[in-house]
CSV table of C-alpha atoms in Angstrom, one decimal:
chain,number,residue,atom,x,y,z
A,1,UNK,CA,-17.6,-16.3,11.4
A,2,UNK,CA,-16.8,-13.8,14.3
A,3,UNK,CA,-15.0,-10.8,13.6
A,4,UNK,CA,-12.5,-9.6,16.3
A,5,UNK,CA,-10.1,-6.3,17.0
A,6,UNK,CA,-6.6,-6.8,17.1
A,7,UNK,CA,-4.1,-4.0,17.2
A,8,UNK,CA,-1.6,-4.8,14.5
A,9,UNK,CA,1.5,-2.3,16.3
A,10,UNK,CA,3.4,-3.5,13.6
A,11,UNK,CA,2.1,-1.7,10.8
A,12,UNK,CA,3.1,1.9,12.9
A,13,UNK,CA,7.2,0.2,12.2
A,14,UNK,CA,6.8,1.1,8.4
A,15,UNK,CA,6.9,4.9,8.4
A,16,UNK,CA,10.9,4.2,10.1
A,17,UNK,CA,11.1,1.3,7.9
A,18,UNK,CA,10.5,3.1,4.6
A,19,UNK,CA,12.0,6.3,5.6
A,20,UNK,CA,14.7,6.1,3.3
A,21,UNK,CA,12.6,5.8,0.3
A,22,UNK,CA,11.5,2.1,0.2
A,23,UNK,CA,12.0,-0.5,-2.5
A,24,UNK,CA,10.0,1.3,-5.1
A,25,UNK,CA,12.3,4.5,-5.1
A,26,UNK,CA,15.1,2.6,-5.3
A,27,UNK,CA,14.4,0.1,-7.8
A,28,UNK,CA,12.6,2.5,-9.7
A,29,UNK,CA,15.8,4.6,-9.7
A,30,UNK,CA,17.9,2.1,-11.0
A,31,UNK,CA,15.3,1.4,-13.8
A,32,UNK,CA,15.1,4.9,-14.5
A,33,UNK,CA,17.9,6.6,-13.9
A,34,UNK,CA,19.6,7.1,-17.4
A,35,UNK,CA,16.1,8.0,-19.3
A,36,UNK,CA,16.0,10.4,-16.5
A,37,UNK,CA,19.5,11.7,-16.6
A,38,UNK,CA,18.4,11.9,-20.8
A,39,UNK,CA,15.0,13.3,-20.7
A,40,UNK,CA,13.4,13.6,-16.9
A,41,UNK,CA,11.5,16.9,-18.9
A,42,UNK,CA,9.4,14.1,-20.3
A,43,UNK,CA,8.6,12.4,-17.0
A,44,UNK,CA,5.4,13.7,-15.1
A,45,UNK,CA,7.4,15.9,-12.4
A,46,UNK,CA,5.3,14.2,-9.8
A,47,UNK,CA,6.5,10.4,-10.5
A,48,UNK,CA,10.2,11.9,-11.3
A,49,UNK,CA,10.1,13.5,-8.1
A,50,UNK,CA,9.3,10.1,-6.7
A,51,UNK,CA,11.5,8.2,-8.9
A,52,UNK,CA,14.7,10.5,-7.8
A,53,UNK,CA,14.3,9.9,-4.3
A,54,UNK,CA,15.7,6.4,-5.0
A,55,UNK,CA,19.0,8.5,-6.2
A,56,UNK,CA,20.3,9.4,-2.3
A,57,UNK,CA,19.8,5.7,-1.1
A,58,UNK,CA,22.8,4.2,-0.2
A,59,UNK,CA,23.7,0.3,-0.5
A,60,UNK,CA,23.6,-0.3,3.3
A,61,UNK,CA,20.4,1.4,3.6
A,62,UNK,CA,18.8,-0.9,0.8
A,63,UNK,CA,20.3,-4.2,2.6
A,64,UNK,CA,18.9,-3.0,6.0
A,65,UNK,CA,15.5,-2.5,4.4
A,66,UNK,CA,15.4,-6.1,3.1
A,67,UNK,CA,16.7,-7.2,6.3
A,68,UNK,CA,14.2,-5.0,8.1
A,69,UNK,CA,11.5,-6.3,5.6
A,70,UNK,CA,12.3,-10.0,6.6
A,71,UNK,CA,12.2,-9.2,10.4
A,72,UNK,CA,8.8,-7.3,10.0
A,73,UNK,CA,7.2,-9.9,8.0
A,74,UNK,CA,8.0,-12.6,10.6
A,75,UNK,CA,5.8,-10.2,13.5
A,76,UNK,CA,3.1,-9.6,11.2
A,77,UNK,CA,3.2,-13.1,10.8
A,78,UNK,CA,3.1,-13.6,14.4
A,79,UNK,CA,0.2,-10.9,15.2
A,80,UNK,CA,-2.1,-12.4,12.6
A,81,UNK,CA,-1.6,-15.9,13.2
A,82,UNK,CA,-4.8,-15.9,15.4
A,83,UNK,CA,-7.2,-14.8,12.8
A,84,UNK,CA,-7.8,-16.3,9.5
A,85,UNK,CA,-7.2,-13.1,7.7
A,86,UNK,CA,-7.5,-9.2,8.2
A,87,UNK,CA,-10.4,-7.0,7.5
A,88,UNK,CA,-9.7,-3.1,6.6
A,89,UNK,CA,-10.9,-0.9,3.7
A,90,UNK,CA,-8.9,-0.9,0.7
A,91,UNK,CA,-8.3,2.9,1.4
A,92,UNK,CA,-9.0,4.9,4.0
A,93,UNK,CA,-10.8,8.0,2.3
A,94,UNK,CA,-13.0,8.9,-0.7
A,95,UNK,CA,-11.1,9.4,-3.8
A,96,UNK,CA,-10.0,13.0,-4.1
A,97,UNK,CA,-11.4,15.5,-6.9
A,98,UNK,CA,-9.5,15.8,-10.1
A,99,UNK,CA,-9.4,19.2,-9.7
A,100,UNK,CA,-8.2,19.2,-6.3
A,101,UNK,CA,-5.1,17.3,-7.1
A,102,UNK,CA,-4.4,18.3,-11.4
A,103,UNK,CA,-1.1,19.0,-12.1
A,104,UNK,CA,0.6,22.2,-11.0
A,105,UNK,CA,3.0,22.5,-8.7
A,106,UNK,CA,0.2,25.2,-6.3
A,107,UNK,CA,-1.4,21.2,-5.5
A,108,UNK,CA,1.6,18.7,-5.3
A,109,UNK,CA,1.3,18.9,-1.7
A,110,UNK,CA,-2.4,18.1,-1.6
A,111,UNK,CA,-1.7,15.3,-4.3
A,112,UNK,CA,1.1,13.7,-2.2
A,113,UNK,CA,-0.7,13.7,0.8
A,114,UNK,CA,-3.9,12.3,-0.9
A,115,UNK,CA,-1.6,9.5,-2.8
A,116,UNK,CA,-0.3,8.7,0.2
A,117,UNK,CA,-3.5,8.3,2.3
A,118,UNK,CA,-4.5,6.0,-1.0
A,119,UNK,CA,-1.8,3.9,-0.8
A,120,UNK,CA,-1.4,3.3,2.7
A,121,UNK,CA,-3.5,0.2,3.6
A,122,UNK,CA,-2.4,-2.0,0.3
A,123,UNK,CA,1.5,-0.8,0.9
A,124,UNK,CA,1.4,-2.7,4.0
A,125,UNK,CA,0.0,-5.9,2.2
A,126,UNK,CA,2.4,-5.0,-0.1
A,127,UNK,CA,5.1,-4.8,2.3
A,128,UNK,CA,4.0,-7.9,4.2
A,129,UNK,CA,4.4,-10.1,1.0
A,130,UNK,CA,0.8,-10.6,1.1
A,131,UNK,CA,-2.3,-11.7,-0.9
A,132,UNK,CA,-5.9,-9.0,-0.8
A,133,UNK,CA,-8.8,-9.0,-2.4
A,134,UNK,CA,-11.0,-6.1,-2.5
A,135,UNK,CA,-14.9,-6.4,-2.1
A,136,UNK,CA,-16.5,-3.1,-3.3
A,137,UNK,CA,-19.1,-2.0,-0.5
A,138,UNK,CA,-20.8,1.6,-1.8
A,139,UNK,CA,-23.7,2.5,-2.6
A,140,UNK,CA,-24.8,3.3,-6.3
A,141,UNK,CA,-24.4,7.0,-6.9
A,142,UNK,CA,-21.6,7.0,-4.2
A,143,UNK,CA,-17.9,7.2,-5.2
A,144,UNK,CA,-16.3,3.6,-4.7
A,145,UNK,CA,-15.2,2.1,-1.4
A,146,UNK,CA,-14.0,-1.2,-0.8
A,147,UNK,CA,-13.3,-3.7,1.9
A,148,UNK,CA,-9.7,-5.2,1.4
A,149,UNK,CA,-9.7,-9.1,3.0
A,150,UNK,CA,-6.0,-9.5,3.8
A,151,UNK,CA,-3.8,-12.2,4.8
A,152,UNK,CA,0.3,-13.1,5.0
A,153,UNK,CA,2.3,-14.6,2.1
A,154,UNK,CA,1.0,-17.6,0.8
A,155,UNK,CA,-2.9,-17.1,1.9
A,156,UNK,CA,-4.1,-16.6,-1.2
A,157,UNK,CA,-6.8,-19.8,-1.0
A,158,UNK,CA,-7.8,-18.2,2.2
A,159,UNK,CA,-8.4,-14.8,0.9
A,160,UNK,CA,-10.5,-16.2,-1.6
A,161,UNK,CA,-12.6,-18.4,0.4
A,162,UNK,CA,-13.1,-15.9,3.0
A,163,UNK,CA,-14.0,-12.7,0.7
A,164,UNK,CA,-16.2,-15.4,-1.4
A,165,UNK,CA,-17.9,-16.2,2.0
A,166,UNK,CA,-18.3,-12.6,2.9
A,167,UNK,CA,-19.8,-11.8,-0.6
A,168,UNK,CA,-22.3,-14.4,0.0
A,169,UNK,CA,-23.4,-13.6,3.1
A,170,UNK,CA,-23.3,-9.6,1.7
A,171,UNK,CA,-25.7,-10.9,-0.5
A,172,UNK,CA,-28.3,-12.6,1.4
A,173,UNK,CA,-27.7,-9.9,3.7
């Protein structure tokens, strides 16, 4: 196996891709909308807060982001069609304290921009249509970490075989 360094420019098109709120606001929204419009008081204000940005998305913008989507899956396609799959970890910090992100509206901001950092790398498999697998890599008495193995839609066998491979030789190792 050789491991190499690509640059994946891509993945910087999401933040103007998703800047209307993304699929999950908007679906979400449409899902949710007449509980909320009912009883948002018993929605966790965080996830309504979420949730309701799906409200202000209009019908073009949805089409353009499934158009957009379409187009962006085709060059991710096309940047990672050299390698067999992707290597990056799962998330790209340690796991916040409870404390520093309970509810309260005095730590929303540090719990949205924690959230965020946690669900940046699998959003873009996510977004991609594509398969992971995670392979835990701490050490015990550390909090978790994990190296996400990552291809394109339809890769799933070579996900597998790969992460099973790099398990093996983690192993031995």
């Amino acid at each position: 196996a050789q491991i190499v360094e690509i640059p994946l420019h891509e993945i910087k098109e999401l933040a103007g891709l998703l800047a209307t709120g993304g699929f999950s606001a908007a679906e979400s929204y449409t899902w949710h909308r007449h509980l909320l419009a009912q009883g948002e008081s018993q929605y966790d204000p965080r996830v309504a807060a979420r949730i309701l940005k799906g409200a202000n998305m209009k019908a073009f913008e949805y089409l353009d982001l499934q158009a957009g989507r379409v187009a962006w899956i085709a060059r991710m396609q096309a940047a990672l069609n050299s390698v067999d799959a992707a290597l990056s970890p799962t998330v790209p910090i340690e796991g916040p304290t409870l404390a520093s992100v309970a509810p309260g509206a005095e730590r929303d901001d540090a719990f949205f921009a924690a959230n965020g950092l946690l669900l940046r790398n699998t959003s873009v498999v996510n977004m991609f249509d594509g398969c992971a697998l995670s392979l835990p890599m701490h050490h015990a008495g550390e909090l978790p970490t994990s190296l996400m193995v990552w291809q394109g839609p339809m890769k799933d066998d070579d996900v597998l075989n790969i992460s099973l491979a790099i398990e093996k030789a983690l192993r031995t190792a």
